[in-house]
JSON list of C-alpha atoms in Angstrom, two decimals:
[
{"chain": "O", "resi": 6, "resn": "MET", "atom": "CA", "xyz": [0.00, 0.00, 0.00]},
{"chain": "O", "resi": 7, "resn": "GLU", "atom": "CA", "xyz": [2.89, 2.32, 0.75]},
{"chain": "O", "resi": 8, "resn": "LEU", "atom": "CA", "xyz": [4.13, 1.97, -2.84]},
{"chain": "O", "resi": 9, "resn": "ARG", "atom": "CA", "xyz": [0.70, 2.94, -4.22]},
{"chain": "O", "resi": 10, "resn": "SER", "atom": "CA", "xyz": [0.30, 6.02, -2.04]},
{"chain": "O", "resi": 11, "resn": "SER", "atom": "CA", "xyz": [3.82, 7.45, -2.38]},
{"chain": "O", "resi": 12, "resn": "PRO", "atom": "CA", "xyz": [5.93, 5.68, -5.02]},
{"chain": "O", "resi": 13, "resn": "GLY", "atom": "CA", "xyz": [8.55, 8.45, -5.17]},
{"chain": "O", "resi": 14, "resn": "GLU", "atom": "CA", "xyz": [9.17, 8.30, -1.43]},
{"chain": "O", "resi": 15, "resn": "VAL", "atom": "CA", "xyz": [9.47, 4.50, -1.51]},
{"chain": "O", "resi": 16, "resn": "LEU", "atom": "CA", "xyz": [11.95, 4.67, -4.42]},
{"chain": "O", "resi": 17, "resn": "ASP", "atom": "CA", "xyz": [14.00, 7.26, -2.52]},
{"chain": "O", "resi": 18, "resn": "ARG", "atom": "CA", "xyz": [14.11, 5.02, 0.55]},
{"chain": "O", "resi": 19, "resn": "VAL", "atom": "CA", "xyz": [15.28, 2.11, -1.58]},
{"chain": "O", "resi": 20, "resn": "ALA", "atom": "CA", "xyz": [17.95, 4.12, -3.42]},
{"chain": "O", "resi": 21, "resn": "ARG", "atom": "CA", "xyz": [19.11, 6.29, -0.52]},
{"chain": "O", "resi": 22, "resn": "ASP", "atom": "CA", "xyz": [18.73, 3.99, 2.49]},
{"chain": "O", "resi": 23, "resn": "GLY", "atom": "CA", "xyz": [19.04, 0.55, 0.91]},
{"chain": "O", "resi": 24, "resn": "GLU", "atom": "CA", "xyz": [15.58, -0.51, 2.07]},
{"chain": "O", "resi": 25, "resn": "VAL", "atom": "CA", "xyz": [14.02, -3.55, 0.41]},
{"chain": "O", "resi": 26, "resn": "PHE", "atom": "CA", "xyz": [10.30, -3.90, -0.26]},
{"chain": "O", "resi": 27, "resn": "VAL", "atom": "CA", "xyz": [8.44, -7.11, -1.11]},
{"chain": "O", "resi": 28, "resn": "ILE", "atom": "CA", "xyz": [5.46, -6.38, -3.30]},
{"chain": "O", "resi": 29, "resn": "GLU", "atom": "CA", "xyz": [2.47, -8.60, -2.69]},
{"chain": "O", "resi": 30, "resn": "ARG", "atom": "CA", "xyz": [-0.75, -9.23, -4.55]},
{"chain": "O", "resi": 31, "resn": "ASN", "atom": "CA", "xyz": [-3.60, -11.09, -2.91]},
{"chain": "O", "resi": 32, "resn": "GLY", "atom": "CA", "xyz": [-1.29, -11.88, -0.01]},
{"chain": "O", "resi": 33, "resn": "GLN", "atom": "CA", "xyz": [1.28, -13.55, -2.24]},
{"chain": "O", "resi": 34, "resn": "PRO", "atom": "CA", "xyz": [4.80, -12.10, -2.80]},
{"chain": "O", "resi": 35, "resn": "LYS", "atom": "CA", "xyz": [5.13, -11.18, -6.49]},
{"chain": "O", "resi": 36, "resn": "ALA", "atom": "CA", "xyz": [8.16, -8.92, -6.78]},
{"chain": "O", "resi": 37, "resn": "CYS", "atom": "CA", "xyz": [10.88, -7.24, -4.82]},
{"chain": "O", "resi": 38, "resn": "LEU", "atom": "CA", "xyz": [12.06, -3.64, -4.94]},
{"chain": "O", "resi": 39, "resn": "VAL", "atom": "CA", "xyz": [15.78, -3.47, -4.14]},
{"chain": "O", "resi": 40, "resn": "PRO", "atom": "CA", "xyz": [18.57, -0.94, -4.68]},
{"chain": "O", "resi": 41, "resn": "VAL", "atom": "CA", "xyz": [20.42, -1.28, -7.99]},
{"chain": "O", "resi": 42, "resn": "TRP", "atom": "CA", "xyz": [23.66, -2.16, -6.17]},
{"chain": "O", "resi": 43, "resn": "PHE", "atom": "CA", "xyz": [21.92, -5.25, -4.81]},
{"chain": "O", "resi": 44, "resn": "LEU", "atom": "CA", "xyz": [22.09, -6.78, -8.29]},
{"chain": "O", "resi": 45, "resn": "LEU", "atom": "CA", "xyz": [24.47, -4.64, -10.35]},
{"chain": "O", "resi": 46, "resn": "PRO", "atom": "CA", "xyz": [27.35, -2.23, -9.84]},
{"chain": "O", "resi": 47, "resn": "ASP", "atom": "CA", "xyz": [26.08, 1.23, -8.94]},
{"chain": "O", "resi": 48, "resn": "ILE", "atom": "CA", "xyz": [28.26, 3.10, -11.42]},
{"chain": "O", "resi": 49, "resn": "SER", "atom": "CA", "xyz": [27.14, 5.26, -14.30]},
{"chain": "O", "resi": 50, "resn": "PRO", "atom": "CA", "xyz": [27.14, 3.22, -17.53]},
{"chain": "O", "resi": 51, "resn": "ASP", "atom": "CA", "xyz": [28.74, 6.21, -19.29]},
{"chain": "O", "resi": 52, "resn": "ARG", "atom": "CA", "xyz": [31.61, 6.20, -16.79]},
{"chain": "O", "resi": 53, "resn": "VAL", "atom": "CA", "xyz": [32.11, 2.44, -17.21]},
{"chain": "O", "resi": 54, "resn": "ALA", "atom": "CA", "xyz": [32.16, 2.84, -21.01]},
{"chain": "O", "resi": 55, "resn": "HIS", "atom": "CA", "xyz": [34.69, 5.69, -20.70]},
{"chain": "O", "resi": 56, "resn": "GLU", "atom": "CA", "xyz": [36.97, 3.62, -18.45]},
{"chain": "O", "resi": 57, "resn": "LEU", "atom": "CA", "xyz": [36.83, 0.60, -20.76]},
{"chain": "O", "resi": 58, "resn": "ASP", "atom": "CA", "xyz": [37.43, 2.73, -23.85]},
{"chain": "O", "resi": 59, "resn": "THR", "atom": "CA", "xyz": [40.50, 4.26, -22.20]},
{"chain": "O", "resi": 60, "resn": "LEU", "atom": "CA", "xyz": [41.86, 0.80, -21.36]},
{"chain": "O", "resi": 61, "resn": "HIS", "atom": "CA", "xyz": [41.28, -0.35, -24.95]},
{"chain": "O", "resi": 62, "resn": "ASP", "atom": "CA", "xyz": [42.85, 2.82, -26.42]},
{"chain": "O", "resi": 63, "resn": "ARG", "atom": "CA", "xyz": [45.98, 2.20, -24.36]},
{"chain": "O", "resi": 64, "resn": "LYS", "atom": "CA", "xyz": [45.99, -1.47, -25.33]},
{"chain": "O", "resi": 65, "resn": "GLU", "atom": "CA", "xyz": [45.76, -2.60, -21.72]},
{"chain": "O", "resi": 66, "resn": "HIS", "atom": "CA", "xyz": [44.84, -6.27, -21.57]},
{"chain": "O", "resi": 67, "resn": "HIS", "atom": "CA", "xyz": [42.22, -6.76, -18.89]},
{"chain": "O", "resi": 68, "resn": "LYS", "atom": "CA", "xyz": [39.31, -8.89, -17.82]},
{"chain": "O", "resi": 69, "resn": "LEU", "atom": "CA", "xyz": [36.12, -7.31, -16.49]},
{"chain": "O", "resi": 70, "resn": "THR", "atom": "CA", "xyz": [34.04, -9.14, -13.88]},
{"chain": "O", "resi": 71, "resn": "ILE", "atom": "CA", "xyz": [31.48, -8.41, -11.20]},
{"chain": "O", "resi": 72, "resn": "ASN", "atom": "CA", "xyz": [32.59, -9.58, -7.75]},
{"chain": "O", "resi": 73, "resn": "GLU", "atom": "CA", "xyz": [30.45, -11.07, -4.97]},
{"chain": "O", "resi": 74, "resn": "ASN", "atom": "CA", "xyz": [29.68, -7.55, -3.66]},
{"chain": "O", "resi": 75, "resn": "LYS", "atom": "CA", "xyz": [28.30, -6.57, -7.10]},
{"chain": "O", "resi": 76, "resn": "GLU", "atom": "CA", "xyz": [31.25, -4.25, -7.74]},
{"chain": "O", "resi": 77, "resn": "LEU", "atom": "CA", "xyz": [33.06, -3.99, -11.06]},
{"chain": "O", "resi": 78, "resn": "GLU", "atom": "CA", "xyz": [36.48, -5.57, -10.99]},
{"chain": "O", "resi": 79, "resn": "ILE", "atom": "CA", "xyz": [39.12, -5.01, -13.64]},
{"chain": "O", "resi": 80, "resn": "ASN", "atom": "CA", "xyz": [41.88, -7.62, -13.59]},
{"chain": "O", "resi": 81, "resn": "CYS", "atom": "CA", "xyz": [45.25, -7.19, -15.27]},
{"chain": "O", "resi": 82, "resn": "LEU", "atom": "CA", "xyz": [48.06, -9.72, -15.38]},
{"chain": "O", "resi": 83, "resn": "GLU", "atom": "CA", "xyz": [51.36, -8.15, -14.29]},
{"chain": "O", "resi": 84, "resn": "THR", "atom": "CA", "xyz": [54.86, -9.37, -13.53]},
{"chain": "O", "resi": 85, "resn": "ALA", "atom": "CA", "xyz": [56.88, -8.19, -10.55]},
{"chain": "O", "resi": 86, "resn": "ALA", "atom": "CA", "xyz": [59.95, -9.74, -8.94]},
{"chain": "O", "resi": 87, "resn": "GLY", "atom": "CA", "xyz": [59.76, -12.54, -11.50]},
{"chain": "O", "resi": 88, "resn": "GLU", "atom": "CA", "xyz": [56.27, -13.44, -10.29]},
{"chain": "O", "resi": 89, "resn": "ASN", "atom": "CA", "xyz": [53.02, -13.35, -12.24]},
{"chain": "O", "resi": 90, "resn": "LEU", "atom": "CA", "xyz": [50.49, -11.35, -10.26]},
{"chain": "O", "resi": 91, "resn": "VAL", "atom": "CA", "xyz": [46.92, -10.35, -10.95]},
{"chain": "O", "resi": 92, "resn": "LEU", "atom": "CA", "xyz": [46.15, -6.72, -10.19]},
{"chain": "O", "resi": 93, "resn": "SER", "atom": "CA", "xyz": [42.48, -6.28, -9.38]},
{"chain": "O", "resi": 94, "resn": "ILE", "atom": "CA", "xyz": [41.10, -2.76, -9.53]},
{"chain": "O", "resi": 95, "resn": "VAL", "atom": "CA", "xyz": [37.75, -2.80, -7.76]},
{"chain": "O", "resi": 96, "resn": "LEU", "atom": "CA", "xyz": [35.39, 0.02, -8.68]},
{"chain": "O", "resi": 97, "resn": "PRO", "atom": "CA", "xyz": [33.12, 0.35, -5.65]},
{"chain": "O", "resi": 98, "resn": "HIS", "atom": "CA", "xyz": [29.50, 1.44, -5.69]},
{"chain": "O", "resi": 99, "resn": "GLY", "atom": "CA", "xyz": [29.40, 5.17, -6.28]},
{"chain": "O", "resi": 100, "resn": "TYR", "atom": "CA", "xyz": [32.65, 5.21, -8.29]},
{"chain": "O", "resi": 101, "resn": "PRO", "atom": "CA", "xyz": [34.25, 7.61, -9.22]},
{"chain": "O", "resi": 102, "resn": "ASN", "atom": "CA", "xyz": [33.21, 9.53, -6.10]},
{"chain": "O", "resi": 103, "resn": "ALA", "atom": "CA", "xyz": [34.54, 6.59, -4.10]},
{"chain": "O", "resi": 104, "resn": "ALA", "atom": "CA", "xyz": [38.18, 5.67, -4.74]},
{"chain": "O", "resi": 105, "resn": "PRO", "atom": "CA", "xyz": [38.91, 2.25, -6.24]},
{"chain": "O", "resi": 106, "resn": "ARG", "atom": "CA", "xyz": [40.51, -0.48, -4.16]},
{"chain": "O", "resi": 107, "resn": "ILE", "atom": "CA", "xyz": [43.45, -2.30, -5.71]},
{"chain": "O", "resi": 108, "resn": "TYR", "atom": "CA", "xyz": [44.61, -5.79, -4.81]},
{"chain": "O", "resi": 109, "resn": "ALA", "atom": "CA", "xyz": [47.60, -7.82, -5.94]},
{"chain": "O", "resi": 110, "resn": "ALA", "atom": "CA", "xyz": [46.79, -11.52, -5.85]},
{"chain": "O", "resi": 111, "resn": "GLN", "atom": "CA", "xyz": [49.49, -13.98, -4.87]},
{"chain": "O", "resi": 112, "resn": "VAL", "atom": "CA", "xyz": [51.59, -11.60, -2.77]},
{"chain": "O", "resi": 113, "resn": "PRO", "atom": "CA", "xyz": [52.79, -13.03, 0.56]},
{"chain": "O", "resi": 114, "resn": "PRO", "atom": "CA", "xyz": [50.61, -12.22, 3.58]},
{"chain": "O", "resi": 115, "resn": "ASN", "atom": "CA", "xyz": [53.45, -10.24, 5.23]},
{"chain": "O", "resi": 116, "resn": "THR", "atom": "CA", "xyz": [53.78, -7.85, 2.28]},
{"chain": "O", "resi": 117, "resn": "PRO", "atom": "CA", "xyz": [53.94, -4.26, 3.60]},
{"chain": "O", "resi": 118, "resn": "LYS", "atom": "CA", "xyz": [52.09, -1.19, 2.29]},
{"chain": "O", "resi": 119, "resn": "ARG", "atom": "CA", "xyz": [48.68, -2.85, 2.31]},
{"chain": "O", "resi": 120, "resn": "TRP", "atom": "CA", "xyz": [45.51, -1.98, 4.19]},
{"chain": "O", "resi": 121, "resn": "PRO", "atom": "CA", "xyz": [43.94, -4.49, 6.63]},
{"chain": "O", "resi": 122, "resn": "ASP", "atom": "CA", "xyz": [41.61, -5.74, 3.86]},
{"chain": "O", "resi": 123, "resn": "GLY", "atom": "CA", "xyz": [44.68, -6.61, 1.73]},
{"chain": "O", "resi": 124, "resn": "SER", "atom": "CA", "xyz": [44.27, -3.73, -0.72]},
{"chain": "O", "resi": 125, "resn": "LEU", "atom": "CA", "xyz": [47.38, -1.83, -1.74]},
{"chain": "O", "resi": 126, "resn": "ALA", "atom": "CA", "xyz": [48.10, 1.30, 0.32]},
{"chain": "O", "resi": 127, "resn": "ILE", "atom": "CA", "xyz": [48.28, 3.56, -2.71]},
{"chain": "O", "resi": 128, "resn": "PHE", "atom": "CA", "xyz": [45.83, 6.38, -2.20]},
{"chain": "O", "resi": 129, "resn": "GLY", "atom": "CA", "xyz": [46.39, 6.96, 1.51]},
{"chain": "O", "resi": 130, "resn": "ALA", "atom": "CA", "xyz": [43.61, 9.22, 2.67]},
{"chain": "O", "resi": 131, "resn": "THR", "atom": "CA", "xyz": [40.67, 9.22, 0.29]},
{"chain": "O", "resi": 132, "resn": "ALA", "atom": "CA", "xyz": [41.35, 12.93, -0.25]},
{"chain": "O", "resi": 133, "resn": "VAL", "atom": "CA", "xyz": [44.20, 11.86, -2.56]},
{"chain": "O", "resi": 134, "resn": "TRP", "atom": "CA", "xyz": [41.66, 10.41, -5.02]},
{"chain": "O", "resi": 135, "resn": "ASN", "atom": "CA", "xyz": [40.15, 13.08, -7.29]},
{"chain": "O", "resi": 136, "resn": "ALA", "atom": "CA", "xyz": [36.96, 11.89, -9.00]},
{"chain": "O", "resi": 137, "resn": "LYS", "atom": "CA", "xyz": [37.22, 14.51, -11.73]},
{"chain": "O", "resi": 138, "resn": "ASN", "atom": "CA", "xyz": [40.88, 13.98, -12.67]},
{"chain": "O", "resi": 139, "resn": "HIS", "atom": "CA", "xyz": [41.60, 10.34, -11.84]},
{"chain": "O", "resi": 140, "resn": "ASP", "atom": "CA", "xyz": [40.47, 7.17, -13.53]},
{"chain": "O", "resi": 141, "resn": "VAL", "atom": "CA", "xyz": [41.34, 3.48, -13.88]},
{"chain": "O", "resi": 142, "resn": "ILE", "atom": "CA", "xyz": [44.49, 4.29, -15.87]},
{"chain": "O", "resi": 143, "resn": "HIS", "atom": "CA", "xyz": [45.67, 6.53, -13.03]},
{"chain": "O", "resi": 144, "resn": "ALA", "atom": "CA", "xyz": [44.98, 3.72, -10.54]},
{"chain": "O", "resi": 145, "resn": "LEU", "atom": "CA", "xyz": [46.80, 1.22, -12.75]},
{"chain": "O", "resi": 146, "resn": "ARG", "atom": "CA", "xyz": [49.80, 3.54, -13.06]},
{"chain": "O", "resi": 147, "resn": "LEU", "atom": "CA", "xyz": [50.03, 3.89, -9.26]},
{"chain": "O", "resi": 148, "resn": "ALA", "atom": "CA", "xyz": [49.61, 0.14, -8.82]},
{"chain": "O", "resi": 149, "resn": "ARG", "atom": "CA", "xyz": [52.53, -0.46, -11.18]},
{"chain": "O", "resi": 150, "resn": "VAL", "atom": "CA", "xyz": [54.69, 1.88, -9.10]},
{"chain": "O", "resi": 151, "resn": "TRP", "atom": "CA", "xyz": [53.66, -0.17, -6.05]},
{"chain": "O", "resi": 152, "resn": "LEU", "atom": "CA", "xyz": [54.68, -3.35, -7.93]},
{"chain": "O", "resi": 153, "resn": "LYS", "atom": "CA", "xyz": [58.16, -1.89, -8.61]},
{"chain": "O", "resi": 154, "resn": "GLU", "atom": "CA", "xyz": [58.55, -1.17, -4.91]},
{"chain": "O", "resi": 155, "resn": "TYR", "atom": "CA", "xyz": [57.24, -4.67, -4.14]},
{"chain": "O", "resi": 156, "resn": "ALA", "atom": "CA", "xyz": [59.92, -6.14, -6.42]},
{"chain": "O", "resi": 157, "resn": "LYS", "atom": "CA", "xyz": [62.62, -4.18, -4.56]},
{"chain": "O", "resi": 158, "resn": "TRP", "atom": "CA", "xyz": [61.20, -5.40, -1.24]},
{"chain": "O", "resi": 159, "resn": "ARG", "atom": "CA", "xyz": [61.31, -9.02, -2.47]},
{"chain": "O", "resi": 160, "resn": "ARG", "atom": "CA", "xyz": [64.99, -8.56, -3.46]},
{"chain": "O", "resi": 161, "resn": "THR", "atom": "CA", "xyz": [66.21, -6.62, -0.41]},
{"chain": "O", "resi": 162, "resn": "GLY", "atom": "CA", "xyz": [63.70, -7.29, 2.37]},
{"chain": "O", "resi": 163, "resn": "GLU", "atom": "CA", "xyz": [63.18, -3.53, 2.82]},
{"chain": "O", "resi": 164, "resn": "TRP", "atom": "CA", "xyz": [60.44, -1.41, 1.34]},
{"chain": "O", "resi": 165, "resn": "PRO", "atom": "CA", "xyz": [61.85, 1.60, -0.55]},
{"chain": "O", "resi": 166, "resn": "ILE", "atom": "CA", "xyz": [61.44, 4.92, 1.26]},
{"chain": "O", "resi": 167, "resn": "ASP", "atom": "CA", "xyz": [59.75, 7.58, -0.80]},
{"chain": "O", "resi": 168, "resn": "ALA", "atom": "CA", "xyz": [59.11, 11.27, -0.19]},
{"chain": "O", "resi": 169, "resn": "GLU", "atom": "CA", "xyz": [55.71, 10.63, 1.40]},
{"chain": "O", "resi": 170, "resn": "ASP", "atom": "CA", "xyz": [57.26, 8.26, 3.96]},
{"chain": "O", "resi": 171, "resn": "THR", "atom": "CA", "xyz": [59.75, 10.86, 5.13]},
{"chain": "O", "resi": 172, "resn": "LEU", "atom": "CA", "xyz": [57.23, 13.68, 5.75]}
]
């Protein structure tokens, strides 16, 4: 009944607050109203197309998937320290306003410069990510710098010190 009397308000509650509504007819559940991110990545299709076009233009080999959290994941095969690694750039719901998370599969668990969730500590504070100027290519470029430092760490046992570390 709530949907009939104020459909706009119900849609706002679903989109804004993540509420879920089961729609019934004659006492039987017939449909479900859920936020888009419940089923699909909540990213503008135009932005996704732009990101993929940029990757193609730069001849970046990648694989696009949707992970278990319904986020877009761009995987690139990279080599660092003689090891084949998969870089996963996860575009979270709300991207590009939310910074991507980047993971390097197959790195040892004691690898430094990673956040508690295992993502690479590239962006630092989210203020470093600029939704207007940064994109997947920017994230990939920073991840490759991280991989070079990772390779040095694998060779020497010490993570290279950069200007940010000495401030």
